[in-house]
Coordinates of C-alpha atoms and ligand atoms in Angstrom, one line a residue:
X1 CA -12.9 2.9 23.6
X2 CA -15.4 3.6 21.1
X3 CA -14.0 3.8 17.5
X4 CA -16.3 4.2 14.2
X5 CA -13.8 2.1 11.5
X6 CA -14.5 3.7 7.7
X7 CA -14.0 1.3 4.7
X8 CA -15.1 1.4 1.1
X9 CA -15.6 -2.3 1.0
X10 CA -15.7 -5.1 4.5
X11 CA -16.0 -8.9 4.0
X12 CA -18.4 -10.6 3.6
X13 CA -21.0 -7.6 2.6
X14 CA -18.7 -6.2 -0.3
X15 CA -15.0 -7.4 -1.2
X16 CA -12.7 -6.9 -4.1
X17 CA -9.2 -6.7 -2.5
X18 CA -7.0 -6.8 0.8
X19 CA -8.9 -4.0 2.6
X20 CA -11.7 -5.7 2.9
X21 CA -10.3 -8.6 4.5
X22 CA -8.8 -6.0 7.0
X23 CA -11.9 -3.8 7.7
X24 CA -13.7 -7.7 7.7
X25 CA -11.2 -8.8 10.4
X26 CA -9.7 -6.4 12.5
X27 CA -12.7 -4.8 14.1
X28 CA -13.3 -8.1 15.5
X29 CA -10.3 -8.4 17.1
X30 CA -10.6 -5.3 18.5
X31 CA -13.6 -6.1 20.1
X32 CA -12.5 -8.8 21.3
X33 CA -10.3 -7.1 23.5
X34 CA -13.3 -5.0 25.5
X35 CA -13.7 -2.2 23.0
X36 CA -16.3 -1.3 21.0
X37 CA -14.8 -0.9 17.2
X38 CA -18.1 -0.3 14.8
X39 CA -17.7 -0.6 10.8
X40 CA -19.1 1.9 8.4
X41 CA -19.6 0.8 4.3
X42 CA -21.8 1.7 1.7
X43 CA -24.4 -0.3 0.6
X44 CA -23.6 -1.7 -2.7
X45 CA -26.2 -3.1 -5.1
X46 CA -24.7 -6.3 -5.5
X47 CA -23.8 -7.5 -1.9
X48 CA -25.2 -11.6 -1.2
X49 CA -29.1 -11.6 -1.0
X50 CA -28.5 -13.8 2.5
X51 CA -26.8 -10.8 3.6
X52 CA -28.5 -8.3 2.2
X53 CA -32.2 -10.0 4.1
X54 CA -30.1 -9.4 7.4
X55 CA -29.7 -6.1 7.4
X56 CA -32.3 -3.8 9.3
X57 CA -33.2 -0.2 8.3
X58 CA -32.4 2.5 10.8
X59 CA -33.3 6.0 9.8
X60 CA -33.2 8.0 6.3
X61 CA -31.2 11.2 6.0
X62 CA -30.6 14.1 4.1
X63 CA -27.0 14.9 2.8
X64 CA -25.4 17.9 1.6
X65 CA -23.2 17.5 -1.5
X66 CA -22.2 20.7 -1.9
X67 CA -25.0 22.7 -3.5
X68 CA -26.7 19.2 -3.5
X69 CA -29.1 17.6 -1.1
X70 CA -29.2 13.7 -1.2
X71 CA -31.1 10.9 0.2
X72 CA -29.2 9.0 2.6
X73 CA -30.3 5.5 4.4
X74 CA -28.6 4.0 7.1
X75 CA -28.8 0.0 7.7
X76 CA -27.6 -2.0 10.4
X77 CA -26.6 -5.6 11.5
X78 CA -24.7 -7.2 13.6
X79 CA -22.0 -10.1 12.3
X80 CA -19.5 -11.9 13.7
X81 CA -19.4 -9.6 17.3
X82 CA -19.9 -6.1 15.6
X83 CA -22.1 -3.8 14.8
X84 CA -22.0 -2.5 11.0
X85 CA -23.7 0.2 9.2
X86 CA -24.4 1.1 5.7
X87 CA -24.7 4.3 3.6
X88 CA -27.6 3.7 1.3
X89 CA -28.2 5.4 -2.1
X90 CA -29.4 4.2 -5.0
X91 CA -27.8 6.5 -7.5
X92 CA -24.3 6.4 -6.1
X93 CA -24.0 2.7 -5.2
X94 CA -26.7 0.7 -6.8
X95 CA -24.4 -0.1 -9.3
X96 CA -22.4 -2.9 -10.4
X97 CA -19.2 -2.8 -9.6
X98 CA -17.4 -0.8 -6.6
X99 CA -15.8 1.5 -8.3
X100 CA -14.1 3.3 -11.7
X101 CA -17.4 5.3 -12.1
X102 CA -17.1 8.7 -13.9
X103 CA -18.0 10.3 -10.9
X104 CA -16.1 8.6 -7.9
X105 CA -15.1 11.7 -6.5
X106 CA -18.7 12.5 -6.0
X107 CA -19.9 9.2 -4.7
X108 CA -17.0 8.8 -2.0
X109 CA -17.6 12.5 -1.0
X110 CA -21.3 11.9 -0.4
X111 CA -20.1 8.8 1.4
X112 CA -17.3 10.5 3.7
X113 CA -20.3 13.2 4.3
X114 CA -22.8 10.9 5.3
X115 CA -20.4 9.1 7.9
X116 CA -20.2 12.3 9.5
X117 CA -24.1 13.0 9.3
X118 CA -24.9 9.5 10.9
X119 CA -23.5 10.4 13.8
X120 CA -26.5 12.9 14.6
X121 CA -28.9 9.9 14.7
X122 CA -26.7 6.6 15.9
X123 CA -26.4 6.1 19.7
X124 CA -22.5 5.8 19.5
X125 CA -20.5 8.6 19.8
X126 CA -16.6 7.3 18.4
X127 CA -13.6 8.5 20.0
X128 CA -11.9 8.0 17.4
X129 CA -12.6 7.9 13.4
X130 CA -10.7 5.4 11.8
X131 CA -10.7 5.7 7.9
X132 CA -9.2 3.8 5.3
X133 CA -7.6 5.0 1.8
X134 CA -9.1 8.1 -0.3
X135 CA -12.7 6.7 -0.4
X136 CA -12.8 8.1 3.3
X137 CA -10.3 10.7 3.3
X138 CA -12.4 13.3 3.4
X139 CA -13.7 12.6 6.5
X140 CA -10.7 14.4 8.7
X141 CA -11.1 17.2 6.5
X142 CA -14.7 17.6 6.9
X143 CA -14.2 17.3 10.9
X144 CA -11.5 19.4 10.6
X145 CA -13.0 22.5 8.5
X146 CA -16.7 21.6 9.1
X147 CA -17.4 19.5 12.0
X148 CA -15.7 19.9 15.4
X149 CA -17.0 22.3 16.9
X150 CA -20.6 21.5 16.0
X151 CA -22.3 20.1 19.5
X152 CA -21.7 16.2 19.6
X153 CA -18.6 16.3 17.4
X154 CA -16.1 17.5 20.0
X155 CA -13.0 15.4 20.8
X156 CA -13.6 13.0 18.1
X157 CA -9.5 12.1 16.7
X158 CA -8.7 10.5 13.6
X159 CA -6.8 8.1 11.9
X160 CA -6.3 7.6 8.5
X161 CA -4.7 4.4 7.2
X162 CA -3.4 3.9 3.8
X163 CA -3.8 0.5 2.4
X164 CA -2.4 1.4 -0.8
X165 CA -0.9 4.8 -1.8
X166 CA -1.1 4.5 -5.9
X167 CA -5.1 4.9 -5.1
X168 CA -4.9 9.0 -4.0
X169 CA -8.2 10.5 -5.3
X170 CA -7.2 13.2 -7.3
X171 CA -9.2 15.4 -9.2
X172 CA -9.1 18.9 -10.5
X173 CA -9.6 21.9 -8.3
X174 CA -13.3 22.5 -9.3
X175 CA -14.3 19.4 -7.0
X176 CA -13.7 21.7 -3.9
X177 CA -17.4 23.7 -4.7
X178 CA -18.7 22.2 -6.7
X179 CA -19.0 18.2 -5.2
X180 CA -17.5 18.8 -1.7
X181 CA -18.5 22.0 -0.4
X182 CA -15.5 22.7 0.9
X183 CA -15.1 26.7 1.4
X184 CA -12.4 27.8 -0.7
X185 CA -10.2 29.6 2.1
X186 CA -9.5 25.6 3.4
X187 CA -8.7 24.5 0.1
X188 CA -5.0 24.1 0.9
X189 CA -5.5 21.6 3.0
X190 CA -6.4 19.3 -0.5
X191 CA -4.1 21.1 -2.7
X192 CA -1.0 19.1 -4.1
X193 CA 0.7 19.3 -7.9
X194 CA -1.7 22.0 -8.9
X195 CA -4.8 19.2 -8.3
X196 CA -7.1 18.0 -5.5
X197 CA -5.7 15.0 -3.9
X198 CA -8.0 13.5 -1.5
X199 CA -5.3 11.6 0.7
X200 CA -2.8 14.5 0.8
X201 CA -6.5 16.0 2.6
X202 CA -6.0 13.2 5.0
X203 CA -2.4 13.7 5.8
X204 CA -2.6 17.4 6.7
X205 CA -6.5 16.5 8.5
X206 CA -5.7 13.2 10.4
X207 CA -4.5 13.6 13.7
X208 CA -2.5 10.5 12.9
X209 CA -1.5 8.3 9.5
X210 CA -1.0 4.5 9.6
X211 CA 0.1 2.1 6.9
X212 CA -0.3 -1.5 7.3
X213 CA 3.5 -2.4 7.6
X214 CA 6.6 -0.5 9.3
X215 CA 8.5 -1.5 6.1
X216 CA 6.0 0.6 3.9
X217 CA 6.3 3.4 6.1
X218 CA 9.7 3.7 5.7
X219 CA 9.3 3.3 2.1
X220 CA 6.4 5.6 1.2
X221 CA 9.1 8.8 2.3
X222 CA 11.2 7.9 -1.1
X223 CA 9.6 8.7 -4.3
X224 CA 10.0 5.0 -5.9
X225 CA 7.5 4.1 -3.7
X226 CA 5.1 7.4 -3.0
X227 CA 3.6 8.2 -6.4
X228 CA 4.3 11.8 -5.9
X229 CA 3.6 11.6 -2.5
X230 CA 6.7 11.4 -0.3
X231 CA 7.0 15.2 -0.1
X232 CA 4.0 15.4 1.9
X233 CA 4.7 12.7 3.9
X234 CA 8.1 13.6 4.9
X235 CA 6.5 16.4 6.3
X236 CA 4.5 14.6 8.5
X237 CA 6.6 11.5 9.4
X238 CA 5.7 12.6 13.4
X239 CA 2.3 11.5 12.9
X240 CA 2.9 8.2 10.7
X241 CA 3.9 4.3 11.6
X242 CA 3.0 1.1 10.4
X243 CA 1.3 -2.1 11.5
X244 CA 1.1 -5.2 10.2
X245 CA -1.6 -6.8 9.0
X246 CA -3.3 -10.2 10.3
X247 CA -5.7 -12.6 8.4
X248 CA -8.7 -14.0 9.9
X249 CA -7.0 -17.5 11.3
X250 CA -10.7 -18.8 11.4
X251 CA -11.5 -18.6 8.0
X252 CA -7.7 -19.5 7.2
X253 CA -7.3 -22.5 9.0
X254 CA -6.1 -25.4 6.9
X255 CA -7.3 -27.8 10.2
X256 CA -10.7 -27.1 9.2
X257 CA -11.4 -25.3 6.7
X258 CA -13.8 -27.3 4.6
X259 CA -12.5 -26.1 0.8
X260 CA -9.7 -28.0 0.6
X261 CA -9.8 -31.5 -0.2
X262 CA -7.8 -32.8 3.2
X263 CA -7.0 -31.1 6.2
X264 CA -3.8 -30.9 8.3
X265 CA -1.6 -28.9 10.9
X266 CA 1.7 -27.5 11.5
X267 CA 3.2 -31.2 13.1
X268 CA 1.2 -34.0 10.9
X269 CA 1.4 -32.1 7.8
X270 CA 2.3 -34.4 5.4
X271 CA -0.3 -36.3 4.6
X272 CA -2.8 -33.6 4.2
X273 CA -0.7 -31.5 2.1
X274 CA 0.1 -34.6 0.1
X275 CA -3.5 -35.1 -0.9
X276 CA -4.3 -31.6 -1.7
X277 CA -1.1 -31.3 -4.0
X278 CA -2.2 -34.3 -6.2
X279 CA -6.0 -33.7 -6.4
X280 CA -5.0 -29.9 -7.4
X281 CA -2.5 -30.8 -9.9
X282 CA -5.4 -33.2 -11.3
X283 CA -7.8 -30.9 -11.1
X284 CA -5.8 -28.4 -13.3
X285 CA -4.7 -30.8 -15.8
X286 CA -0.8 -31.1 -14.5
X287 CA 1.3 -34.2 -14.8
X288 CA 1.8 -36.2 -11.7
X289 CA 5.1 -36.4 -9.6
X290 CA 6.9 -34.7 -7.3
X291 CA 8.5 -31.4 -8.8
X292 CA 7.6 -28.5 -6.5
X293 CA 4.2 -26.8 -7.5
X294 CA 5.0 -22.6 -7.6
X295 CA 1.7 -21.0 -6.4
X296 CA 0.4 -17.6 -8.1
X297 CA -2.5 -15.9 -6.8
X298 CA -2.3 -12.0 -7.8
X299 CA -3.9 -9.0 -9.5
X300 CA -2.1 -8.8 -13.1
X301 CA -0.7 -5.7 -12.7
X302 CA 3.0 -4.9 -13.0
X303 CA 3.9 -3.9 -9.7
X304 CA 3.3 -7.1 -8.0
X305 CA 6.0 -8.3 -10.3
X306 CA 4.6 -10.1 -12.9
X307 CA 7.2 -8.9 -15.4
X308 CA 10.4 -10.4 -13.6
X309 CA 8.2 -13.4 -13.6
X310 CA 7.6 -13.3 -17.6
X311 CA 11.3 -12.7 -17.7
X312 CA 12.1 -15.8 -16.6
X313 CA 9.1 -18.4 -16.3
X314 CA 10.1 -20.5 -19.3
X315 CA 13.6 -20.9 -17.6
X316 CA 11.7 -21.9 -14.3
X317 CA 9.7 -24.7 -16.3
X318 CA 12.4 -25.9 -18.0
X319 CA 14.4 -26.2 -14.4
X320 CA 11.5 -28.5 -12.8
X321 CA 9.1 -25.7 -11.5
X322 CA 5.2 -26.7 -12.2
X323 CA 3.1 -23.6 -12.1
X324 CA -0.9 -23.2 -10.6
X325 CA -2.0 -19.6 -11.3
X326 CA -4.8 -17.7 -10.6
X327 CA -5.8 -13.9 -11.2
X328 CA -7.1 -11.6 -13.5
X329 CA -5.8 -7.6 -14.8
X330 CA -3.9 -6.5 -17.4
X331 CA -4.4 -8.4 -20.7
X332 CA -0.8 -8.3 -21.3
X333 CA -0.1 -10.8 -18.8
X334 CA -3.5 -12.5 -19.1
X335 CA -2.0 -13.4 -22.5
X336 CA 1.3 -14.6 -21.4
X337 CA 0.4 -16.7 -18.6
X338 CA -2.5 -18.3 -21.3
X339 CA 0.1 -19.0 -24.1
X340 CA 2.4 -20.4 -21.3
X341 CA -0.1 -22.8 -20.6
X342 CA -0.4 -23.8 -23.9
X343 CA 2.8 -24.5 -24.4
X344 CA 3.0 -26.7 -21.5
X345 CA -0.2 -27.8 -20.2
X346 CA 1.1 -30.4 -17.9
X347 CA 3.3 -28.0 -16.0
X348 CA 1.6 -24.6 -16.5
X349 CA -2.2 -23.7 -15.7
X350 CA -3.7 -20.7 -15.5
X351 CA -6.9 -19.9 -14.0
X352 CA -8.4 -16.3 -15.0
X353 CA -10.7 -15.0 -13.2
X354 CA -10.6 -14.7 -9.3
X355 CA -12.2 -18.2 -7.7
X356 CA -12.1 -18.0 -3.7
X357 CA -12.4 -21.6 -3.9
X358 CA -9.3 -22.2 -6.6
X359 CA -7.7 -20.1 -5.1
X360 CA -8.0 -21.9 -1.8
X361 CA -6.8 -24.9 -3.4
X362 CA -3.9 -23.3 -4.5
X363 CA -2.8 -22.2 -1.2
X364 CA -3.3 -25.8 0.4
X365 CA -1.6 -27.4 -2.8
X366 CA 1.2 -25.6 -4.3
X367 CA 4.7 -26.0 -2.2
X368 CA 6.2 -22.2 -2.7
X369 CA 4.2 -19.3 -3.3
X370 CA 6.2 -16.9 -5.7
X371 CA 5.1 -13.0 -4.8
X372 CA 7.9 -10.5 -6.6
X373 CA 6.2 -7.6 -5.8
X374 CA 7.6 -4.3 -6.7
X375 CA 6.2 -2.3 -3.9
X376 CA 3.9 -4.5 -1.6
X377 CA 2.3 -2.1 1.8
X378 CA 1.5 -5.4 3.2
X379 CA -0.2 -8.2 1.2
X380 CA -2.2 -10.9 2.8
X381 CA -2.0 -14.1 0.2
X382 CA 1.9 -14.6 1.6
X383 CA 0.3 -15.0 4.7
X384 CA -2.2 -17.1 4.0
X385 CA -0.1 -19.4 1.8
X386 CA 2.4 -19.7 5.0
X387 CA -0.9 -20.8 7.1
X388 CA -1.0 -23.7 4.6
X389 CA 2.1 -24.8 4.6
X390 CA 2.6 -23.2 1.5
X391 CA 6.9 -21.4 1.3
X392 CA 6.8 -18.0 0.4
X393 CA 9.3 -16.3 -2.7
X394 CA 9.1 -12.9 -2.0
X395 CA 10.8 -9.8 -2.6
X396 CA 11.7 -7.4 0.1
X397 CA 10.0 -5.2 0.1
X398 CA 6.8 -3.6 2.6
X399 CA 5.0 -6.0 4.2
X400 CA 6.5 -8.8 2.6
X401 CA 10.1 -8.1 4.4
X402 CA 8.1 -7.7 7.7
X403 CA 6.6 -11.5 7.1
X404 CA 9.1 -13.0 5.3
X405 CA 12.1 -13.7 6.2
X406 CA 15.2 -15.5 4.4
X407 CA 16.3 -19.3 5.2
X408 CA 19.6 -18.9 4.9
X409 CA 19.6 -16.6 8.4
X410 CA 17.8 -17.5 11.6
X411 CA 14.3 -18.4 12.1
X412 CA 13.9 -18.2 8.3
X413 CA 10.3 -18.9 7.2
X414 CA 10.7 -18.3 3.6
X415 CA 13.1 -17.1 0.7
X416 CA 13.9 -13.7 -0.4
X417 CA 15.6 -11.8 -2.9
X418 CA 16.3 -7.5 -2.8
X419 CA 16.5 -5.9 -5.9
X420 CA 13.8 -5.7 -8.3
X421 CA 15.9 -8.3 -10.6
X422 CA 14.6 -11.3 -12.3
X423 CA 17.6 -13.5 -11.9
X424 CA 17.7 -12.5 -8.4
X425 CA 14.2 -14.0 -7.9
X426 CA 15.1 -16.6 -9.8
X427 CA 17.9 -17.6 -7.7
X428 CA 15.8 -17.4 -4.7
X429 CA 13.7 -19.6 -6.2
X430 CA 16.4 -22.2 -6.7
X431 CA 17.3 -22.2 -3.4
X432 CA 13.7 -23.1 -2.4
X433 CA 14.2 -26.0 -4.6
X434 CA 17.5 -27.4 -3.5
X435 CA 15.4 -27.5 0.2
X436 CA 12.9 -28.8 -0.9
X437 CA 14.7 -31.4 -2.3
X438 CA 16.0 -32.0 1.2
X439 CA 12.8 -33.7 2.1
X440 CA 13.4 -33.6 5.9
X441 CA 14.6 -30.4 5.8
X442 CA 11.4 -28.9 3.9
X443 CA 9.1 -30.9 6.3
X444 CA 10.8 -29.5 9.1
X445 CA 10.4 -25.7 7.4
X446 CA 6.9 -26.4 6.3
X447 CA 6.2 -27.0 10.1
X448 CA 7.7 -23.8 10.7
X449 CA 6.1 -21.9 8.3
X450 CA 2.7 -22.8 9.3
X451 CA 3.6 -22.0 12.8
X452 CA 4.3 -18.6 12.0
X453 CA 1.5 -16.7 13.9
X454 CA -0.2 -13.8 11.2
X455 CA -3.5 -14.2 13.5
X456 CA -4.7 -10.5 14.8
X457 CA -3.8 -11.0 18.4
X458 CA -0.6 -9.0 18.7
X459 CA -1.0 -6.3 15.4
X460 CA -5.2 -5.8 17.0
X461 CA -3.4 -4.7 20.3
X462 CA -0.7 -2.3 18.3
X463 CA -4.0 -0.6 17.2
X464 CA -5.3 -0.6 20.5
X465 CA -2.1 1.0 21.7
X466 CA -2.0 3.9 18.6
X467 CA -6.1 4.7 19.4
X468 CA -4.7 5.0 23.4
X469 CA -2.1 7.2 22.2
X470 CA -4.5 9.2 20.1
X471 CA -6.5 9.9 23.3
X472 CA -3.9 10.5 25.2
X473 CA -2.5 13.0 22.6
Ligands
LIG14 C1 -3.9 -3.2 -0.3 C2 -2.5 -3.5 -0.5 C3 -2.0 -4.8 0.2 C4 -2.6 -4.9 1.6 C5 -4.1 -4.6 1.6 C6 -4.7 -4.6 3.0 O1 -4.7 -4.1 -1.2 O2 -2.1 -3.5 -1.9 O3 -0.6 -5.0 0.2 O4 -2.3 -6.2 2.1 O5 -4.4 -3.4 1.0 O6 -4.1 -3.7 3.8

């Protein structure tokens, strides 16, 4: 199968979050497996100058934008086993930053547009479009109301994945003619609450939706979960599941990976894990001895949790807990964790900022890894903490209930709490600690835990099977 995968951002060329470790991964995987899955970004200003010398220049375009016409180049390269391609323009993306621009809507139409376009001059033809969150929803909608049955463009299906559904794309009605072009008699298909709302576009357009965890799905039909969106979605529950994500177990691999200060696997873990705890907790300034270390590596922003955290962090040092965090967001909690580290800088640091290698030591270092989230469609760092040997605290909720699951029931690989309650967490969090008092016991769970397989082998071939079933449909 041919498949043309749509991103706004793909490691390494351009990364601020989960999706691009997922558009960075799982066309690989897929490719892997005899298809040919090909990745589509833009071409951002500030991308590595390594990388940026490796790209070769295909073609140049011209690209409507409604009453607009815009330059358009298309780069190519090939890394790691696929072939990637890049939207070029200097006004929309030569910027710094990805995004929060005054005129996002504009810049992610002319992208969706220009994926289209390409196609005329590419030697691929995609069986299937497979886009990812409102900086590519437009694309089903232009195939839908523009494209298919323009020569070259027939048969093409698409999916449409949401990675996170607070991020919709909504603007006011204007945007249909004057920045997308859209004619007016199809602007239903974007309408929703009186505004244009780019992935409601993609809900009606796709011919399927995916999220990236059969918990989220579930969750994205009640309104605590949708932002506004669960209306919609009801309506079109026939055409929406969930897969789990995977992490890239090569560049996650605690065996080899050459950030950490000692390696080690799930069996002879000890050691290893021994030597990265001490050398992080010197590294950050934190006493010596054996309390667990609680791992934090998050956005600040409230609904990963941080205020049940807040709630009841001073509680948790006083208890024994030694904290290593790492993140950057909302001053509010930028403040809190700071002062908390001020008042006890031999059990609480706090990194701010976002330090691949930090946080790397983190992972390798810490014993639990405390993720609260409020709503969670499937979060990666859980995963990559577990391939380090690193026991998750989660809440249950989207992907984390998918990964996580509680000790006290069979094959446990972590500790979990339901409701959105700080106590609750905190008593999870106590019962990590009586185990991992148990020091045989917690070896024999860290083994576990970094046995757990969050590789792309088995959620790659659930995408394989939905693209079949697209084909087939
Ligand atoms: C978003 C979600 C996160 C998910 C990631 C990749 O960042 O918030 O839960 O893991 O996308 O799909």
């Amino acid at each position: 199968m041919n498949i043309l995968y749509v991103a706004s951002e793909a490691t390494p060329f351009a990364a601020s979050g989960g999706l691009a470790d997922v558009s960075g991964s799982l066309p690989a995987a897929v490719n892997k497996k005899g298809h040919d899955c090909r990745v589509v970004i833009p071409l951002y200003k500030n991308m590595k100058p390594d990388l940026r010398a490796s790209l070769t220049p295909l073609t140049s375009i011209t690209v409507d934008v409604a009453w607009r016409k815009q330059y358009c180049g298309i780069l190519t390269t090939i890394y790691n086993g696929v072939v990637y391609y890049f939207i070029d323009n200097e006004y929309y993306f030569g910027r710094d930053g990805m995004y929060g621009f005054y005129d996002d809507c504009e810049r992610f139409t002319f992208f969706s547009r220009a994926v289209l376009e390409m196609l005329r001059y590419i030697d691929f033809k995609p069986d299937i479009i497979h886009a990812n969150d409102w900086q590519t929803a437009l694309i089903s909608v232009y195939y839908q109301t523009l494209y298919r049955y323009q020569q070259g463009f027939d048969n093409i299906k698409n999916l449409f994945t949401i990675h996170n559904i607070q991020y919709q794309g909504k603007y006011g009605t204007e945007v249909v003619n004057e920045i997308m072009g859209i004619p007016m008699y199809h602007s239903d298909l974007l309408m929703y609450d009186d505004c244009v709302n780019m992935m409601k576009g993609a809900f009606e357009a796709a011919d399927r939706i995916s999220t990236v965890s059969p918990s989220y799905a579930h969750e994205i039909l009640d309104p605590w979960y949708a932002y506004g969106l669960d209306r919609i979605l009801i309506n079109k529950q026939y055409k929406l599941s969930g897969i789990l994500n995977g992490i890239d177990t090569n560049i996650y691999d605690p065996e080899k990976d050459p950030l950490i200060p000692a390696n080690f696997k799930a069996g002879s873990h000890v050691k290893g894990k021994k030597i990265c705890k001490e050398k992080l907790l010197a590294d950050l300034g934190l006493c010596e001895g054996d309390e667990p270390v609680v791992g934090i590596v998050t956005r600040f922003v409230a609904h990963k949790g941080l205020d049940l955290i807040k709630y009841i962090f001073e509680e948790m040092v006083d208890r024994g807990f030694k904290f290593a965090v790492i993140g950057n967001g909302e001053k509010i909690f930028e403040d809190f964790f700071e002062e908390m580290a001020r008042r006890y800088p031999d059990r609480v640091s706090v990194t701010i900022g976002f330090v691949p290698e930090t946080a790397r030591k983190i992972y390798a270092g810490a014993d639990m890894f405390l993720m609260p989230s409020q709503n969670e469609p499937c979060g990666l760092a859980q995963m990559i903490a577990m391939r380090y040997g690193t026991v998750p605290i989660v809440r249950e909720t989207g992907g984390l209930r998918d990964s996580v699951k509680d000790c006290g029931g069979e094959n446990g690989n972590g500790f979990t709490f339901k409701t959105y309650n700080a106590h609750d967490m905190l008593n999870a969090c106590l019962r990590a600690q009586a185990l991992y008092n148990d020091k045989k016991e917690w070896k024999k769970l860290v083994d576990f835990v970094m046995k757990c397989d969050f590789s792309w082998e088995s959620s790659s071939e659930k995408y394989i099977e939905l693209y079949k079933s697209l084909l087939g449909s």
